[in-house]
Coordinates of C-alpha atoms in Angstrom, one line a residue:
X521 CA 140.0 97.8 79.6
X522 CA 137.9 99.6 77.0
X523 CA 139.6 101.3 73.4
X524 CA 139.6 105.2 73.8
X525 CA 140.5 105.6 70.0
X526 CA 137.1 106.5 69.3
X527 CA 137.6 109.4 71.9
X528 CA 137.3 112.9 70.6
X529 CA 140.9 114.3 71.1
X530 CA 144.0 112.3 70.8
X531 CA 145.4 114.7 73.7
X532 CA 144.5 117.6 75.4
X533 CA 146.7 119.8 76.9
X534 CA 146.0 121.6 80.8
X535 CA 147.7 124.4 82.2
X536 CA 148.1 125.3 78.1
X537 CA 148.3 129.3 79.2
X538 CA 151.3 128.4 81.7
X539 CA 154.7 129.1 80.9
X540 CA 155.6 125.7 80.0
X541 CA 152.3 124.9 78.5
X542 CA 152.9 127.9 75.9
X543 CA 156.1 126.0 75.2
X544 CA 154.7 122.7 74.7
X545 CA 151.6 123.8 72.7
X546 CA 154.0 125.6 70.3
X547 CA 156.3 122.5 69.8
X548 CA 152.9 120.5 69.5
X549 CA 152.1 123.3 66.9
X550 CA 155.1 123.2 64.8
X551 CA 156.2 119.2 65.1
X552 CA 153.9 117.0 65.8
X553 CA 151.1 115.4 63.2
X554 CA 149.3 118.2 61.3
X555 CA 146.3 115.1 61.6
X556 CA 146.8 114.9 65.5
X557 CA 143.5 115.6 67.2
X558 CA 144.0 118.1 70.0
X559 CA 142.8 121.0 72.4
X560 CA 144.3 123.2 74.7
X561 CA 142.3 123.6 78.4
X562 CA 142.0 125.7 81.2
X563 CA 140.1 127.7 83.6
X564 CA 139.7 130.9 81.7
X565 CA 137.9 130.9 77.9
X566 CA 139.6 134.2 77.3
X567 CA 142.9 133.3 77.9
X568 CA 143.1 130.0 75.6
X569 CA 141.9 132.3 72.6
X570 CA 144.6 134.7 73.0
X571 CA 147.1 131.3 72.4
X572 CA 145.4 129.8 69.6
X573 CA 145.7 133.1 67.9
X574 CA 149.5 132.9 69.0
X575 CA 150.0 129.0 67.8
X576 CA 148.1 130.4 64.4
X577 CA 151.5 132.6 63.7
X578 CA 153.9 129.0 63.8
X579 CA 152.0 127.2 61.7
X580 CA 148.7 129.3 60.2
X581 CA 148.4 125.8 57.6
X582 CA 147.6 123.6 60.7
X583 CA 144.0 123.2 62.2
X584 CA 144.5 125.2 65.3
X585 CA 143.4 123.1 68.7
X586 CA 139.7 123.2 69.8
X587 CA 139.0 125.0 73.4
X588 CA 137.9 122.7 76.8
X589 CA 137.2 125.2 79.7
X590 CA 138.0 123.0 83.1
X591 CA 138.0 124.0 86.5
X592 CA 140.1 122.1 88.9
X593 CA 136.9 120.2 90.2
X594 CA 136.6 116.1 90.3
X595 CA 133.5 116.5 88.2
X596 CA 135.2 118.7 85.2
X597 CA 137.9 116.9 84.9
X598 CA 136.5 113.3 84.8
X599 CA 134.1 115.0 81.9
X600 CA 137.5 116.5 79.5
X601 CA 139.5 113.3 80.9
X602 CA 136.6 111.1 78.8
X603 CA 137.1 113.1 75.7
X604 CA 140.9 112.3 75.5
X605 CA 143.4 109.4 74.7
X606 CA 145.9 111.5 77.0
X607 CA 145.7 114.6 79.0
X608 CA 149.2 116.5 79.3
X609 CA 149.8 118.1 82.3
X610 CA 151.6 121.4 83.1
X611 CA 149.6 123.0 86.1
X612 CA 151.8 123.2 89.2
X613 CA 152.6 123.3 92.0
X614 CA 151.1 119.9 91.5
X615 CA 150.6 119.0 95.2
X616 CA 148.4 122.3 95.2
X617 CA 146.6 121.4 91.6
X618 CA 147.1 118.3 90.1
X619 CA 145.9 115.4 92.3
X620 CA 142.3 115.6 91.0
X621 CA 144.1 115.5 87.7
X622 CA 145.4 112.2 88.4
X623 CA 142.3 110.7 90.1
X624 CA 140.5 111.3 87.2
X625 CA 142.5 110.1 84.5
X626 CA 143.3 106.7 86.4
X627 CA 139.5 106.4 86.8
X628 CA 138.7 107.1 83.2
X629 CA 141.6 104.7 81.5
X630 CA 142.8 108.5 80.2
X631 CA 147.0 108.0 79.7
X632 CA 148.6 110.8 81.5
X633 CA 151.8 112.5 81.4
X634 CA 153.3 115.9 83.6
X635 CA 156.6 117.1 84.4
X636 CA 156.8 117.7 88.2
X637 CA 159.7 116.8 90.5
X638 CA 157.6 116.8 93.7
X639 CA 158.9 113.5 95.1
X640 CA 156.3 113.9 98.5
X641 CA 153.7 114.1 95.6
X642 CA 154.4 111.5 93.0
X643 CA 155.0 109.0 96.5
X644 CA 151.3 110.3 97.3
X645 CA 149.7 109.5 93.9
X646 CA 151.5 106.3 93.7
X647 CA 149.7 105.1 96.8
X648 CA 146.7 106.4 96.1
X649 CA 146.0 105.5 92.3
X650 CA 148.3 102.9 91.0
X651 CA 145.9 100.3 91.6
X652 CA 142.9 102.0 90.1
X653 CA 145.2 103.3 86.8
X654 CA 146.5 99.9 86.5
X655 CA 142.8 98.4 86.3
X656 CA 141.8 101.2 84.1
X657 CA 144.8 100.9 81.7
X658 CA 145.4 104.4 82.4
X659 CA 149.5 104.6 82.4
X660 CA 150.2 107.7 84.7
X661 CA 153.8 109.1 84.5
X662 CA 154.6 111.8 86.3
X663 CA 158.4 113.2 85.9
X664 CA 158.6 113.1 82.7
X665 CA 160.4 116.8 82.2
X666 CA 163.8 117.9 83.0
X667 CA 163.0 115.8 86.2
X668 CA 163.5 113.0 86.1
X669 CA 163.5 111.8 82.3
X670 CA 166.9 112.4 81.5
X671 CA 168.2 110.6 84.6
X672 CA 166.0 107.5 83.8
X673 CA 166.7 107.1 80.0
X674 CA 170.8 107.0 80.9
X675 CA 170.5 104.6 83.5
X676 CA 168.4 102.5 81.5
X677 CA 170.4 102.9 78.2
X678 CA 173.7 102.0 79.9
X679 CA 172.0 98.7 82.4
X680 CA 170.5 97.5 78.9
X681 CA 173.7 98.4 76.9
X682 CA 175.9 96.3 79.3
X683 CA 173.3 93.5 79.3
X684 CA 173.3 93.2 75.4
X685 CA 177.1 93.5 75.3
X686 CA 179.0 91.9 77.9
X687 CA 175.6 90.1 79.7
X688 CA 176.5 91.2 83.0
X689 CA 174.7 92.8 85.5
X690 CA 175.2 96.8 86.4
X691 CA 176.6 97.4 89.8
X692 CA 176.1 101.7 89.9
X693 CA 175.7 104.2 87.5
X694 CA 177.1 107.9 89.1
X695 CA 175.3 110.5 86.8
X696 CA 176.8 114.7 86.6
X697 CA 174.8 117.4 85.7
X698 CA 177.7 119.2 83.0
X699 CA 175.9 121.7 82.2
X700 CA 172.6 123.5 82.9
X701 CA 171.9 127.0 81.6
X702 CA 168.9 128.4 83.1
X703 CA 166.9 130.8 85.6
X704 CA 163.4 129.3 87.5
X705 CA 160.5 130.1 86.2
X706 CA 157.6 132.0 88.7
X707 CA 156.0 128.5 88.9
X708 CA 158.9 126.2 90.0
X709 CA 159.8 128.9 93.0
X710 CA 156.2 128.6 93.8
X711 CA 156.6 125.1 94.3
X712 CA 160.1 125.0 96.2
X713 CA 158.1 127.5 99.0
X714 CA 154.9 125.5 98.5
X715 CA 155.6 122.3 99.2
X716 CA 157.3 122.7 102.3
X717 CA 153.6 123.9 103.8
X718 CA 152.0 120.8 102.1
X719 CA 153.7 118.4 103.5
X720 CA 154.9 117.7 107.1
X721 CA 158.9 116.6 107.6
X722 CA 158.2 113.1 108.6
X723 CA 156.0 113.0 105.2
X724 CA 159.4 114.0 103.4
X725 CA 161.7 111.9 104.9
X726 CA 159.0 108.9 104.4
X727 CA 159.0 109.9 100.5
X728 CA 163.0 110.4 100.6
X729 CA 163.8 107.6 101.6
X730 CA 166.1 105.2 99.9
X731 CA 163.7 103.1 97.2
X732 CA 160.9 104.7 98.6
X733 CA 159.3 104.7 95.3
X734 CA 160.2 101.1 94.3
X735 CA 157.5 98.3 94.5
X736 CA 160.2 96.2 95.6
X737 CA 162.5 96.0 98.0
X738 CA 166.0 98.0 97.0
X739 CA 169.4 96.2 96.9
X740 CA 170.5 95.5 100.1
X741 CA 174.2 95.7 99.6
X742 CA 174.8 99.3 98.4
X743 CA 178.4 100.9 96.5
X744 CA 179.5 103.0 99.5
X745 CA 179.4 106.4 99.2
X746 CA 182.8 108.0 100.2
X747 CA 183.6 109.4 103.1
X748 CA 184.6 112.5 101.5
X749 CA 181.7 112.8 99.8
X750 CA 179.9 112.5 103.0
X751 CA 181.2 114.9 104.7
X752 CA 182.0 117.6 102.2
X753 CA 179.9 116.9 99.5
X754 CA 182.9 116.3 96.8
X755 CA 184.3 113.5 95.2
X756 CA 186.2 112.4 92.3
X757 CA 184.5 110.2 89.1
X758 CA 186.8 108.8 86.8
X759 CA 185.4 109.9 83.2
X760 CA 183.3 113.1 85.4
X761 CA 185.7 114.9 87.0
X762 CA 185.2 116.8 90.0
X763 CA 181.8 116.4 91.4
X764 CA 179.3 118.0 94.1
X765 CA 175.4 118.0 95.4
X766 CA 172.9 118.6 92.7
X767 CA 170.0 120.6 94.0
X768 CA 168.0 117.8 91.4
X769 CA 169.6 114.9 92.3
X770 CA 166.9 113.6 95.2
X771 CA 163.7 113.4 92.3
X772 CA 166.1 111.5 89.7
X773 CA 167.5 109.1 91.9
X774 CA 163.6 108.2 93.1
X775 CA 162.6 107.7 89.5
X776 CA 165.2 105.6 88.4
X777 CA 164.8 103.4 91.8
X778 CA 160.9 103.5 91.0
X779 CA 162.3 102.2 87.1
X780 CA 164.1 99.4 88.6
X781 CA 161.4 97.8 90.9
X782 CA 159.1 98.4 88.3
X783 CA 161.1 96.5 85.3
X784 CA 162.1 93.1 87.4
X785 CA 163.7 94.7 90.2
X786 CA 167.2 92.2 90.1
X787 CA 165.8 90.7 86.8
X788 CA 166.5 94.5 85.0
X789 CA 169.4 96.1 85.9
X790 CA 170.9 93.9 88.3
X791 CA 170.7 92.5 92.0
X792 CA 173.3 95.2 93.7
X793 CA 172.0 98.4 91.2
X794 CA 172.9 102.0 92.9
X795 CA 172.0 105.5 91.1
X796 CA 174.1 108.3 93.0
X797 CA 173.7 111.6 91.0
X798 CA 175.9 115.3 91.5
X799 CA 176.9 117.9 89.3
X800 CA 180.4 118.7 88.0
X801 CA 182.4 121.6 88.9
X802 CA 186.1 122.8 88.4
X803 CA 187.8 122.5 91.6
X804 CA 186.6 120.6 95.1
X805 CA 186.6 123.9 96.7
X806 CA 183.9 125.3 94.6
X807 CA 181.7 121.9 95.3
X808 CA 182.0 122.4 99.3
X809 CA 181.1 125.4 98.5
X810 CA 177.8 124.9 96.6
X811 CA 177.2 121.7 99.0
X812 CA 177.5 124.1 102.0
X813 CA 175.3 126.5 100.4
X814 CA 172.7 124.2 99.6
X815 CA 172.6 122.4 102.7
X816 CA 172.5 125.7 104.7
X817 CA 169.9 127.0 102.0
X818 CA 167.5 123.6 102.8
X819 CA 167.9 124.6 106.7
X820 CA 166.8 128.7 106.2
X821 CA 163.7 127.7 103.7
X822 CA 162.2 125.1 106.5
X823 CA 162.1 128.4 108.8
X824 CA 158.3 130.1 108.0
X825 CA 159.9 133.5 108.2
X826 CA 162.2 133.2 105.0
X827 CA 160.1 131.2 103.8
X828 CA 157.6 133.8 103.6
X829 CA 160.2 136.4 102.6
X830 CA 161.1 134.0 99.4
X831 CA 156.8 134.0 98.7
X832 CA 156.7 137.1 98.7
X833 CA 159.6 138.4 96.5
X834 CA 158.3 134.9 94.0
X835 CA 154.8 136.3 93.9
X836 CA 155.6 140.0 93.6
X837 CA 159.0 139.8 91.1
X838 CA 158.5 136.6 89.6
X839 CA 154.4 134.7 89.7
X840 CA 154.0 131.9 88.2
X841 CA 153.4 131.5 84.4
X842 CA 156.5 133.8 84.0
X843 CA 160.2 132.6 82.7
X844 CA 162.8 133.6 80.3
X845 CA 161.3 133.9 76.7
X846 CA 162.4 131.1 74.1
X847 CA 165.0 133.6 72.3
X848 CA 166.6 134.4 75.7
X849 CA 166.9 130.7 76.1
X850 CA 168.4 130.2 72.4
X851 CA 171.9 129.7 73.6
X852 CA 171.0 127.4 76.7
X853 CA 172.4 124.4 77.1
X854 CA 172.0 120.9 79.3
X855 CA 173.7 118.0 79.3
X856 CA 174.1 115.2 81.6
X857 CA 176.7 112.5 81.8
X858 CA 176.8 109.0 83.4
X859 CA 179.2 106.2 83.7
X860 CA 178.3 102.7 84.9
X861 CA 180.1 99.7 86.3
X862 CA 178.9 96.4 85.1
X863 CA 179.0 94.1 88.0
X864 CA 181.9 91.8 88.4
X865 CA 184.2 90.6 91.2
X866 CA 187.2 91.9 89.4
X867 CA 189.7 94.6 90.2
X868 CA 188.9 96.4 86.9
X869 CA 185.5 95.9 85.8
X870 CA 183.8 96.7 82.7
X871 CA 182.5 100.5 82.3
X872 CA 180.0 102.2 80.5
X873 CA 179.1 106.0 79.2
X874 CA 176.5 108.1 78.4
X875 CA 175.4 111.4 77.9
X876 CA 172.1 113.0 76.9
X877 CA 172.4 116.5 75.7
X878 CA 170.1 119.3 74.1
X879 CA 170.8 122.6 73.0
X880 CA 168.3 125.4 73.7
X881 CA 166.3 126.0 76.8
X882 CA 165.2 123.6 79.4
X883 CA 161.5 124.3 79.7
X884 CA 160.9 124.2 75.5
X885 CA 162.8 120.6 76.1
X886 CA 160.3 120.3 78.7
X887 CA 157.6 120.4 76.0
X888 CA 159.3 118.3 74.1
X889 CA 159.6 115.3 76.4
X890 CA 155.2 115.5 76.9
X891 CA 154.7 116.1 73.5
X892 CA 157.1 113.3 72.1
X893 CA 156.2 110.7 75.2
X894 CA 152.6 111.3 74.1
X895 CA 153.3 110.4 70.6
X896 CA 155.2 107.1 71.7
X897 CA 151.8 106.6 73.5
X898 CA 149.2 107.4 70.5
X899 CA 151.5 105.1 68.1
X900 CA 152.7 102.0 69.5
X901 CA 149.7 99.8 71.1
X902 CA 152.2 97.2 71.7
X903 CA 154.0 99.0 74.4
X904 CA 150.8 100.2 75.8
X905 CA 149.3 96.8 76.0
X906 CA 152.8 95.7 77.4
X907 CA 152.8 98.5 79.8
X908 CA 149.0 97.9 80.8
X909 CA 148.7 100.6 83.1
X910 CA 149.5 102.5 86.3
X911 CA 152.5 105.0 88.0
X912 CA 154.9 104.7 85.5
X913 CA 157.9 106.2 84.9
X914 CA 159.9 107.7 81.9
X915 CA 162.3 105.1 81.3
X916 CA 159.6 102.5 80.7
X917 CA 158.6 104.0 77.6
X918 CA 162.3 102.8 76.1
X919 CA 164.0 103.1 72.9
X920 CA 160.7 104.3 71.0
X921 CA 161.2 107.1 73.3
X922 CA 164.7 108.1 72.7
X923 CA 164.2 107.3 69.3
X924 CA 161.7 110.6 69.1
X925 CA 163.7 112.3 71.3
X926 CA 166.6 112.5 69.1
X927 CA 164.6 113.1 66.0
X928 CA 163.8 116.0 67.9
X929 CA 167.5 117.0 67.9
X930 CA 168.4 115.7 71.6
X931 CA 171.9 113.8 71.5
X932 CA 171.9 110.6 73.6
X933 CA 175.1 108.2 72.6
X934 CA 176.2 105.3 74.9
X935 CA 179.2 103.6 74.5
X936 CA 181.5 100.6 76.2
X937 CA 184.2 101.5 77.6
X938 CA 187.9 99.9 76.2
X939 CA 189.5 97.6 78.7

């Protein structure tokens, strides 16, 4: 497991003429190191000039990032993965893109980090190149934007709060989506209609199922799911409120399952640990609502005529590389909420809450979690060595983690609940 300090870039950027990877470079611009070794790459020479002139206007003081033109071949990217300590990722779809991306980095002992939530795609790369990343020392984790990183670091913050505090075990955590202010960007439509073309239905349902993503065997026993909740996609969360399906909910959950296996399985967060996820609403008729809605939306996109139709207005109204500019974002706001139950054989057991929140838009915070993941990377050898290598996930970069994160003005408080 060679060094690759002596590498030329600390990290390089892909996909840096994207609409995320604007966002990214420009948080890398104005937060990160003014030391930090970097460059942006892509396909087109003409392109990455016009944003290193941009990045010039946020910081003109900094050394502006050198220029690596890449295609998509195996051959160019095992050449800019060698010149790198990490490559960050932002060209999607990544089922259509990135897999080369990943191949080459796991071969070259290059750390990696993207921010897809293409569960049929991560459950592909997992299979394919953990082993080979894991001999490398190359630590791959993919997910590491809006999905699934704030998912993982609550369920991970409240199983290791409740083992520090009351050592006890965590039976569930139930996660809701409070708040999310924002519109798709052009690239993440072009992966909702993509994806489905990519991949057959027997591959989803393989990748979808229940700890598909674990290297262990999930809990047997599971916290049943209500029958309610079944049926009309509502239930009721004490501490959450009224909750319904979240459109996100199937990526997060797989990532925190992939956590657990990966950390000890029963040794981490406990023998009978469930992740349910939803999002809050106001009343239960407004969740069987938006559960009936998504449902019958899942059902009309798996027919090839509207799924064409949506292509087409994506491609014509909204291509990829296109979103909501950072002012128009300004006021945007996520948060997500969880609340676990520590494992006990007791009418009453002990809870927990969390709550990760940031104010602003969710694709600059998107930039935020690469850029600040990569810098837990490129300044703590002892985690890497710890870590070794291999499909990773977010939550496995821990408290160094949410320690940058907050200094990058994300709130994330925990807290036992009284008895």
């Amino acid at each position: 497991m060679a060094s690759t300090k002596s590498r030329n870039y600390d990290l390089i950027l892909l996909g840096a003429t994207g609409y995320t990877g604007k966002l990214c470079a420009e948080y890398i611009t104005t937060s990160l190191p003014t030391d930090l070794k970097w460059a942006v790459s892509g396909r087109s020479h003409e392109r990455l000039s016009a944003i290193v002139e941009e990045l010039e206007s946020f910081n003109a003081e900094r050394v502006q990032p050198n220029i690596e033109v890449a295609t998509l071949s195996l051959d160019d990217l095992r050449s800019l993965a060698k010149k790198t300590r990490i490559i960050l990722n932002t060209v999607g779809p990544y089922h259509k893109y990135s897999g080369p991306v990943v191949q080459a980095c796991s071969e070259t002992g290059t750390h990696y980090l993207d921010v897809t939530g293409e569960t049929p795609w991560v459950y592909e790369m997992i299979h394919k190149h953990h082993d080979t990343a894991k001999a490398s020392g190359a630590i791959i984790i993919p997910e590491i934007g809006l999905e699934s990183a704030p998912s993982d670091l609550l369920a991970w913050t409240l199983a290791t709060l409740i083992r520090e505090d009351l050592s006890l075990d965590t039976k569930q955590v139930v996660a809701s989506v409070h708040r999310m202010d924002s519109q798709p960007s052009g690239g993440t439509l072009a992966t909702i209609t993509g994806i489905l073309q990519h991949y057959s239905l027997a591959e989803f349902r393989k990748s979808s199922a229940p700890w598909a993503l674990s290297p262990v065997p999930g809990p047997k026993s599971s916290t049943s799911v209500p029958l309610a909740t079944r049926l009309l996609g509502v239930r009721r969360t004490q501490h959450l409120g009224i909750l319904t399906t979240s459109i996100t909910a199937g990526p997060n959950v797989a990532i925190v399952q992939r956590s657990w296996g990966l950390l000890g399985g029963p040794r981490s967060y406990g023998s009978n640990f469930q992740y349910h996820e939803y999002m809050r609403v106001k009343n239960s008729l407004a969740g069987f609502i938006i559960h009936a809605a998504l449902c019958l939306g899942c059902l009309a996109i798996i027919i090839p005529p509207v799924r064409w139709l949506i292509q087409w207005a994506a491609h014509n109204y909204y291509a990829p590389g296109q979103g909501a500019s950072k002012d128009a974002t300004a006021k945007d706001a996520f948060e997500l909420r969880a609340v676990a139950e520590a494992d006990q054989d007791v009418p009453k057991p002990r809870m927990a809450m969390a709550k990760f929140r940031y104010d602003g838009g969710i694709y600059y915070l998107t930039g935020i979690f690469l850029a600040e993941a990569a810098m837990v990377l490129l300044t703590n050898d002892d985690l890497t060595t710890k870590l070794g290598g291999g499909l990773l996930t977010p939550a496995m970069l821990g408290q160094p983690f949410i320690d940058r994160l907050r200094n990058a003005g994300v709130i994330l408080e925990s807290r036992i609940m009284p008895e």
